[in-house]
Structures are given as C-alpha cells and as structure tokens.
Coordinates of C-alpha atoms in Angstrom, one line a residue:
X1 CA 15.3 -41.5 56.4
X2 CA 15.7 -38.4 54.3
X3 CA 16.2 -38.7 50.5
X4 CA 18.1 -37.2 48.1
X5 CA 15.7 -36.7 45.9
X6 CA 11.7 -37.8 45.6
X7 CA 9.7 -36.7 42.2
X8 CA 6.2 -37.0 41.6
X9 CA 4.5 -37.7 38.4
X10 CA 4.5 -39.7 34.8
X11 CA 5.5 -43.7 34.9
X12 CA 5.0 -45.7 32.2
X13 CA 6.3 -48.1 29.9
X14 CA 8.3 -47.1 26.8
X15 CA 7.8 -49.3 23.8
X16 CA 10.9 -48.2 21.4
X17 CA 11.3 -49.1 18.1
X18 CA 14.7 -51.6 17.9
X19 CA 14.3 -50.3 14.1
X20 CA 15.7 -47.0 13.5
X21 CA 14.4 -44.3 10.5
X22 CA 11.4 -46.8 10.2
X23 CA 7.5 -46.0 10.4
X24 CA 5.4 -47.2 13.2
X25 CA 3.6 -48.8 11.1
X26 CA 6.8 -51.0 9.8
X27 CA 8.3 -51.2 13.1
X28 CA 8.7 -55.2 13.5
X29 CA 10.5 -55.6 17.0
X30 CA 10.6 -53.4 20.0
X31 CA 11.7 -53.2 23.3
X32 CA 10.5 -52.6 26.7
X33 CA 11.4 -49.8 29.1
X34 CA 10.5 -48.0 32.3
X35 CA 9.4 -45.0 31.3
X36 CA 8.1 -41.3 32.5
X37 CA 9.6 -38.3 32.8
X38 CA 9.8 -37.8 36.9
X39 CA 10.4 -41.2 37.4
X40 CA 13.3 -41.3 34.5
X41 CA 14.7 -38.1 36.6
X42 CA 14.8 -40.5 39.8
X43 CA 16.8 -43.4 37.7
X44 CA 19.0 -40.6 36.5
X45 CA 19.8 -39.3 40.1
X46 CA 20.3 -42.9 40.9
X47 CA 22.6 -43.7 38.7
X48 CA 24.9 -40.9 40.1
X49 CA 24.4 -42.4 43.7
X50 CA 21.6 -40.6 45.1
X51 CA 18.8 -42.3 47.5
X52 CA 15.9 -41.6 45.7
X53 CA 11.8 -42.3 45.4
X54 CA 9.1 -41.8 43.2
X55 CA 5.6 -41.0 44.1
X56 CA 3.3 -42.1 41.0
X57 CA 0.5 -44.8 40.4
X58 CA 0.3 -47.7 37.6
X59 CA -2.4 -50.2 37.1
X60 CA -3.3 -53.0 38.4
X61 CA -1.7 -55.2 35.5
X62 CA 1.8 -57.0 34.2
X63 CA 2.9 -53.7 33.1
X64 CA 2.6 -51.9 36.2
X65 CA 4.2 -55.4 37.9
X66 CA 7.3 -54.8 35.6
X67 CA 7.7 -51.2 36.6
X68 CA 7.9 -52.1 40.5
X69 CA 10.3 -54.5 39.5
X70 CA 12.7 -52.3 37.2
X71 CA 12.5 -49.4 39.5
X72 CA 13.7 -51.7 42.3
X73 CA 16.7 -52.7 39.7
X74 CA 17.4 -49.1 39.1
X75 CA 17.6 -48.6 43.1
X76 CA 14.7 -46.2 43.0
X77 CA 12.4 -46.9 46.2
X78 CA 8.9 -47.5 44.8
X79 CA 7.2 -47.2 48.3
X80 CA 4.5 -44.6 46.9
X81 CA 4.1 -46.2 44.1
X82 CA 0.9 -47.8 44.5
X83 CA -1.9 -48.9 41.8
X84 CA -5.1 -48.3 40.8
X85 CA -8.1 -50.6 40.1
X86 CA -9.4 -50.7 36.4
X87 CA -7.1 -48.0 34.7
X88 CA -4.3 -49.5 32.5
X89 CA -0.7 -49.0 32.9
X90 CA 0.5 -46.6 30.6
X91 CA 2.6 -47.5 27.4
X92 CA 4.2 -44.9 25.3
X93 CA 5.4 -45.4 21.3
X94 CA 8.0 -43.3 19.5
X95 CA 9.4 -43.6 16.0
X96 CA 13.0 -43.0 15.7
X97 CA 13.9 -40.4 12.6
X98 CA 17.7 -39.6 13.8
X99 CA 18.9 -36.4 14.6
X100 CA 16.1 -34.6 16.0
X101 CA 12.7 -35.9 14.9
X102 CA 10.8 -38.6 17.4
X103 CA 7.4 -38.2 17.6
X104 CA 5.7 -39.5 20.8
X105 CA 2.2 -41.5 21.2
X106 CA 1.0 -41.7 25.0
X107 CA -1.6 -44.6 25.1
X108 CA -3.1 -43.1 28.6
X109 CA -7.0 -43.5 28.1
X110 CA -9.2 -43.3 29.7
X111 CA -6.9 -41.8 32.1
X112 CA -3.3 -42.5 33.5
X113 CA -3.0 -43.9 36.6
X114 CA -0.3 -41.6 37.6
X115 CA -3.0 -38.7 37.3
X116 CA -4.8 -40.2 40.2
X117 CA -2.5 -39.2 42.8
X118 CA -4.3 -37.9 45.9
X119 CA -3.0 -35.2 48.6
X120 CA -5.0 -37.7 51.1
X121 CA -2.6 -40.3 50.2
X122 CA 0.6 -38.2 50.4
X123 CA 3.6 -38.6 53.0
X124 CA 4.1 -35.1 53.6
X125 CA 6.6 -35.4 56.1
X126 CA 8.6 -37.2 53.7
X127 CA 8.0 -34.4 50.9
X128 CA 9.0 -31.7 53.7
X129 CA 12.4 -33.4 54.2
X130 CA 14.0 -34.6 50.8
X131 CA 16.6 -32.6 50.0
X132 CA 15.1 -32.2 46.8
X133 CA 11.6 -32.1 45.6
X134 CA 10.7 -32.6 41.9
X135 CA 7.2 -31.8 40.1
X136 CA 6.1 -31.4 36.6
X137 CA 3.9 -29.7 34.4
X138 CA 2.1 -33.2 34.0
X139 CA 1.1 -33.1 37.6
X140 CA -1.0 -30.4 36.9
X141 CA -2.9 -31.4 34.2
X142 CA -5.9 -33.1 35.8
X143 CA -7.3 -33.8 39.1
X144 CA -6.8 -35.1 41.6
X145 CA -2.9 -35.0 40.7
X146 CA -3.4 -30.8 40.5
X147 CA -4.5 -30.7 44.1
X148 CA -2.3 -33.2 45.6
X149 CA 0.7 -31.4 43.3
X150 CA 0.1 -28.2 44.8
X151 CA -1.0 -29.5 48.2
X152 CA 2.8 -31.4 48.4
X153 CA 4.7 -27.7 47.2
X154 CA 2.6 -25.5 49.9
X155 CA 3.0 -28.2 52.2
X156 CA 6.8 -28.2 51.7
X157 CA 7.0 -24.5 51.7
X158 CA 10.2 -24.1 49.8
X159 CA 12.4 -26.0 52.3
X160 CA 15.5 -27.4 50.7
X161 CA 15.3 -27.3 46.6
X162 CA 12.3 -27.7 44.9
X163 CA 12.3 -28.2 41.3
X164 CA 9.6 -27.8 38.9
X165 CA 10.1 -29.2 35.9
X166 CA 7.6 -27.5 33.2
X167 CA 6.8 -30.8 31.4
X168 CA 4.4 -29.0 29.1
X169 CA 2.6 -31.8 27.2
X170 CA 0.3 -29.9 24.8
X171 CA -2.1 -33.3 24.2
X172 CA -2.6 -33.5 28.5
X173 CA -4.0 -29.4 27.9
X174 CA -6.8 -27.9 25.8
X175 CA -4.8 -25.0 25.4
X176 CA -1.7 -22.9 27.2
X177 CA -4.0 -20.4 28.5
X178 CA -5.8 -23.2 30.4
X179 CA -1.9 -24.7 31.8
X180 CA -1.0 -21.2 32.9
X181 CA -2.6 -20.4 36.4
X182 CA -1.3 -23.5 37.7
X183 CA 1.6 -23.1 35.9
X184 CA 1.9 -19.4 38.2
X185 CA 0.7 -20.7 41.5
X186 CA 3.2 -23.8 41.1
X187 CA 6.1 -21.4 40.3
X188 CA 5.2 -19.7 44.1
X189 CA 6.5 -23.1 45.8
X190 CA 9.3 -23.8 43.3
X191 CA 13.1 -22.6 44.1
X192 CA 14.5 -24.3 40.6
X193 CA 12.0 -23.7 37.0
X194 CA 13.4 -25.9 34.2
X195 CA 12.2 -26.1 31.0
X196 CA 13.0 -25.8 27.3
X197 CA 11.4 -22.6 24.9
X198 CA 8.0 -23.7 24.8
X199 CA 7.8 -24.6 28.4
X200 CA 9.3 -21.3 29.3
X201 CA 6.6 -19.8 26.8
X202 CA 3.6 -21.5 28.8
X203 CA 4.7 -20.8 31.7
X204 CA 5.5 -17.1 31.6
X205 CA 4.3 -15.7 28.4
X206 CA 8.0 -15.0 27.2
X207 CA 9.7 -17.0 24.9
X208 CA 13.4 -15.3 24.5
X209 CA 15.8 -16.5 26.7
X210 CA 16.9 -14.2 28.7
X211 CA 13.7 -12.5 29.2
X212 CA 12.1 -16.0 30.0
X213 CA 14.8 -16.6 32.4
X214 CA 14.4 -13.2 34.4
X215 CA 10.1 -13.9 34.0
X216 CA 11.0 -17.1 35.6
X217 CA 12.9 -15.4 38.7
X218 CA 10.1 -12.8 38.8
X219 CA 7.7 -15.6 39.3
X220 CA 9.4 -16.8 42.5
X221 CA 12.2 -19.2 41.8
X222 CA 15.6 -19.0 42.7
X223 CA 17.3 -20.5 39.5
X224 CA 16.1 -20.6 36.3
X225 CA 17.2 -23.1 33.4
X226 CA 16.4 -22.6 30.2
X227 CA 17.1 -24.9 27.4
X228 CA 17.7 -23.6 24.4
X229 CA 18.4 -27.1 22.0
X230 CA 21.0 -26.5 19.5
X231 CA 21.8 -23.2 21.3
X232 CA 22.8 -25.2 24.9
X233 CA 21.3 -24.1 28.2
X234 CA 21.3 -20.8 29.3
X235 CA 20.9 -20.9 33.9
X236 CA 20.1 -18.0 36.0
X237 CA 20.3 -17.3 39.3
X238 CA 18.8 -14.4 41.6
X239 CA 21.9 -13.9 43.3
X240 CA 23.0 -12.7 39.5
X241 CA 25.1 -16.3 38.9
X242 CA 24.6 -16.9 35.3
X243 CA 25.8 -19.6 32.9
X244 CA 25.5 -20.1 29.2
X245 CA 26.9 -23.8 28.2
X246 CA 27.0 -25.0 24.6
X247 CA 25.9 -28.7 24.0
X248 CA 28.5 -31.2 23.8
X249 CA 29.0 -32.5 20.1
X250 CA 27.1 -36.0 20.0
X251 CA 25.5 -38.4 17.6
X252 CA 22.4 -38.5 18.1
X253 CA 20.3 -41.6 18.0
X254 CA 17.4 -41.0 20.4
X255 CA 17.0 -37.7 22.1
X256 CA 13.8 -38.3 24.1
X257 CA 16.0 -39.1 27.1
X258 CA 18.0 -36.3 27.4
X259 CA 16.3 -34.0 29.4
X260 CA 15.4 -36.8 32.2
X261 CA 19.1 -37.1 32.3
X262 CA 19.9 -33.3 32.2
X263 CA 17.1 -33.0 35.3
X264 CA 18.7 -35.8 37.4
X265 CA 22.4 -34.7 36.5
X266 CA 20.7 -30.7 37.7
X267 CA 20.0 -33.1 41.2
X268 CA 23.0 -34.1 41.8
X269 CA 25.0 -31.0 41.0
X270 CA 22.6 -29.2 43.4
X271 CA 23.3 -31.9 45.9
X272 CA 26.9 -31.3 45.5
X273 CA 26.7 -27.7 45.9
X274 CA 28.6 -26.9 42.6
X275 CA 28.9 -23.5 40.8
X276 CA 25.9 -22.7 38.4
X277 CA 28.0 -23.2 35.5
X278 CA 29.5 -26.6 36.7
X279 CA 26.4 -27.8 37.1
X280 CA 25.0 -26.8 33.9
X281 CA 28.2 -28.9 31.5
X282 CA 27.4 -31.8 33.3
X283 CA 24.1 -31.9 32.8
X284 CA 24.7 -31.1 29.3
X285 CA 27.0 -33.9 28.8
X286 CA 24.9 -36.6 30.8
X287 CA 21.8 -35.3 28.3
X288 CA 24.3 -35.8 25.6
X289 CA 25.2 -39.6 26.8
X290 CA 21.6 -40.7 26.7
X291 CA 20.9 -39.1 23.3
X292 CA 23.5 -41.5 22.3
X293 CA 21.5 -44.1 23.3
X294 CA 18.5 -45.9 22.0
X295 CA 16.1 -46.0 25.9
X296 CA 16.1 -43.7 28.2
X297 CA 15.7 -45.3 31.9
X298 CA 18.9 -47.9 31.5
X299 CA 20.4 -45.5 29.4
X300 CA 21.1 -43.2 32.4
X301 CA 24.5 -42.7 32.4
X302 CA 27.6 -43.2 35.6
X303 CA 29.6 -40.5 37.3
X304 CA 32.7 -41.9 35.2
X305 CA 31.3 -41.8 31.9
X306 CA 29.9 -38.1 32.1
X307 CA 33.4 -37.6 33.5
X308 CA 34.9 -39.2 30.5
X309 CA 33.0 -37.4 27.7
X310 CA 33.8 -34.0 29.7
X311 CA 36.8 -34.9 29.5
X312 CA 37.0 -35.5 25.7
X313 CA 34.8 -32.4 25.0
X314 CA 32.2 -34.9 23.2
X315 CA 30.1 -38.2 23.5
X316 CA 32.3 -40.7 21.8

C-alpha cells in the first residue's frame, strides 16, 4: 500500500515537567511521552486521518518497547522502526518557563539510535510511492543517517511532495558552516523547505523573510515556508502563490510542539490540495492547539478542533 505520509528521523522519549515555571532541578514529577520531531509529524498527520509510517531506530530497552507501543496507539505504522544493540533509547528533558522560554536537554550519547539508519536497510520502493516524504535537518547530522537521508531523496527523485524540514539542532553540529552542504544538496531532492529564521539562516545564508523564502526557491523547492514566531508564517510558492498568516491568539503553556503539529497539519493540507494560504491558517491554528497543551505527541490535535478554534479566531 501507498502512504500518506512516511518521515524519517528523531524518536524518543519526552520527559516533561508536570510542574510548570519550575527548575529542573526542582522538578518533582514528570510525565512520559513519545517524542521526536519526524515521528511527532507522523502522529500529527495521524490524528487528521492520514495513513502514515515512520522510519527511525530506538534501543534495544523499555523505552524503545514503549515507543512501539504508543506509535501503534497513535495509528502510526512502526514497520521501520527497528532497534539497535547497545545504544540507549533516547530521552529528552525540558523546563517549562511559559510563554516562550523551554529549554531542551537531549540525553543521546553516545549516539542516538535514530542516527544509525542505513540506506542498506531502506524500503525504497515504499519511499518512491508515499505521497509524501518528510526529512530533517537531524538526518543529516551524522552517518550513516546523512547517506541513507540523501540516498532515500535521490532515490525518490522528487515524485510526489517531499518535505524537508530544516530541523537545525545547533548541539547535533559543530557549526552552520559544517550543516550547510548537506543542507544544499538535500534542498536539490526537496519540493517543500520548512523552517523557522534560524533554519532558513543555515540553510541559505539569508535570514529576512522574504529573501530567505525566494533563496529557498532558488535552491530547488517548490514551496517555501518560513516561520516567522510572533510575526506568523510567511509561504511561497514558484508558481508566485504567496501567503502571509498571522498566528492565532493563544495561551501558551508549552510551545515545543507546535511546529510538529504545524508540519503534519502542512501534510494534510498538501494532501487535500488546498490553496497556499488555506493551508498555511490551519497549520497555524493546529500549532496553536498544541502550544496549549503541556506534550506534544497526544497533544496532536483533531480535524474538529482546528476547525473549532478557526472558527473562533483563537485557541480557547
């Protein structure tokens, strides 16, 4: 069968604080979440009725046991989702400083599993006929993930949509200059580029806008997204569609969902062959639901309640 949608890169497990505007250090309770940006895309896209897959690798522990079992909750086929022998599972800690400060700490030494991905290992045919392909900036960070990254894009050769999400991670890098090659020859497969300023700023060396939208469309792609925080999203297309959406007015209690929410919410609007700008306000609004919301993965919100907070013109 063909999916909707298959993404490749990051699992893990989130470890969020159940205490909000509270140190680490004087965190007392937390809860326990699948986690990773690609694979929070799948949930997303899942949650919104697409069949959907994740290609990634956990280890060979109870952590990586719960994330087969929540991804099958979720709906999200976990077929390539396979471990690896003596590397941990990944767990990732935030701190929660509502509006807009939660740092992030990635426990991924020596290495994350999900960086072990080989082209060998790859289904190919399966990559060539989602309608949708998703990679990240992650992917690219380390072999053998680069290879089999850029071996799964050449391989699909731009058939259907294939979105890379820029994902830049500074601690996975030495330094941008050392991201940005890869960053160019991913951008070659790619039809959709989506990132926020500093992704844009890694990838092409431009941070404004609308410059960073056109550098993005000079690089290959056929849309570009770029998010702009406070400012909303601005989204470009060659064909010389563009949309500039304003966020939708929200409390925010956790924001590091958001943008898994925005990229599965970009799938389905894709899917559904919407106008640029249609695509971009409900994105926005389904980012806006999930920055309501304490986790990410089961935060993921339903057709009817983006519908719902489109409808009121804000997350209530």
């Amino acid at each position: 069968m063909a999916y909707d949608l298959i993404t490749m890169g990051r699992i893990g497990v989130d470890l969020y604080p159940l205490q909000t505007g509270v140190p680490l250090a004087q965190v007392s309770s937390f809860g326990k979440f699948l986690g990773g940006s690609a694979t929070n895309v799948a949930v997303a896209a899942a949650r919104l009725g697409r069949s959907t897959a994740v290609i990634t690798r956990t280890g060979e522990d109870a952590f990586g046991a719960y994330l087969h079992e929540a991804l099958q909750g979720f709906g999200v086929d976990d077929r390539w989702v396979t471990s690896v022998p003596g590397l941990n599972t990944p767990v990732t800690f935030c701190e929660i400083f509502p509006p807009d400060d939660f740092p992030l700490y990635f426990y991924r030494q020596p290495k994350a599993p999900d960086l072990e991905i080989d082209a060998h290992e790859l289904d190919l045919d399966a990559i060539r006929d989602t309608r949708i392909f998703w990679i990240t900036g992650t992917g690219l960070s380390e072999e053998p993930s680069r290879t089999a990254t850029l071996a799964a894009l050449a391989h699909r050769a731009k058939a259907g949509t294939t979105v890379f999400d820029l994902d830049w991670r500074p601690m996975f890098w030495k330094d941008p200059d050392a991201a940005r090659p890869f960053y160019a020859e991913a951008l070659k497969h790619t039809t959709v580029a989506v990132g926020n300023l500093d992704e844009v700023e890694v990838a092409t060396g431009v941070r404004e806008p609308q410059a960073a939208a056109q550098a993005l469309l000079d690089a290959g792609v056929e849309i570009a997204v770029v998010k702009q925080g406070p400012k909303g999203v601005l989204a470009v297309s060659r064909d010389g569609a563009c949309a500039e959406v304003p966020p939708l007015p929200v409390d925010v209690l956790n924001g590091l969902g958001a943008g898994d929410a925005f990229g599965g919410s970009l799938c389905h609007g894709l899917l559904e062959g919407w106008d640029l700008e249609k695509i971009m306000r409900h994105a926005n609004a389904a980012g806006a639901i999930v920055a309501s919301r304490l986790e990410c993965s089961s935060a993921m919100p339903t057709s009817e309640e983006i519908d719902a907070a489109l409808a009121a013109g804000a997350v209530l």
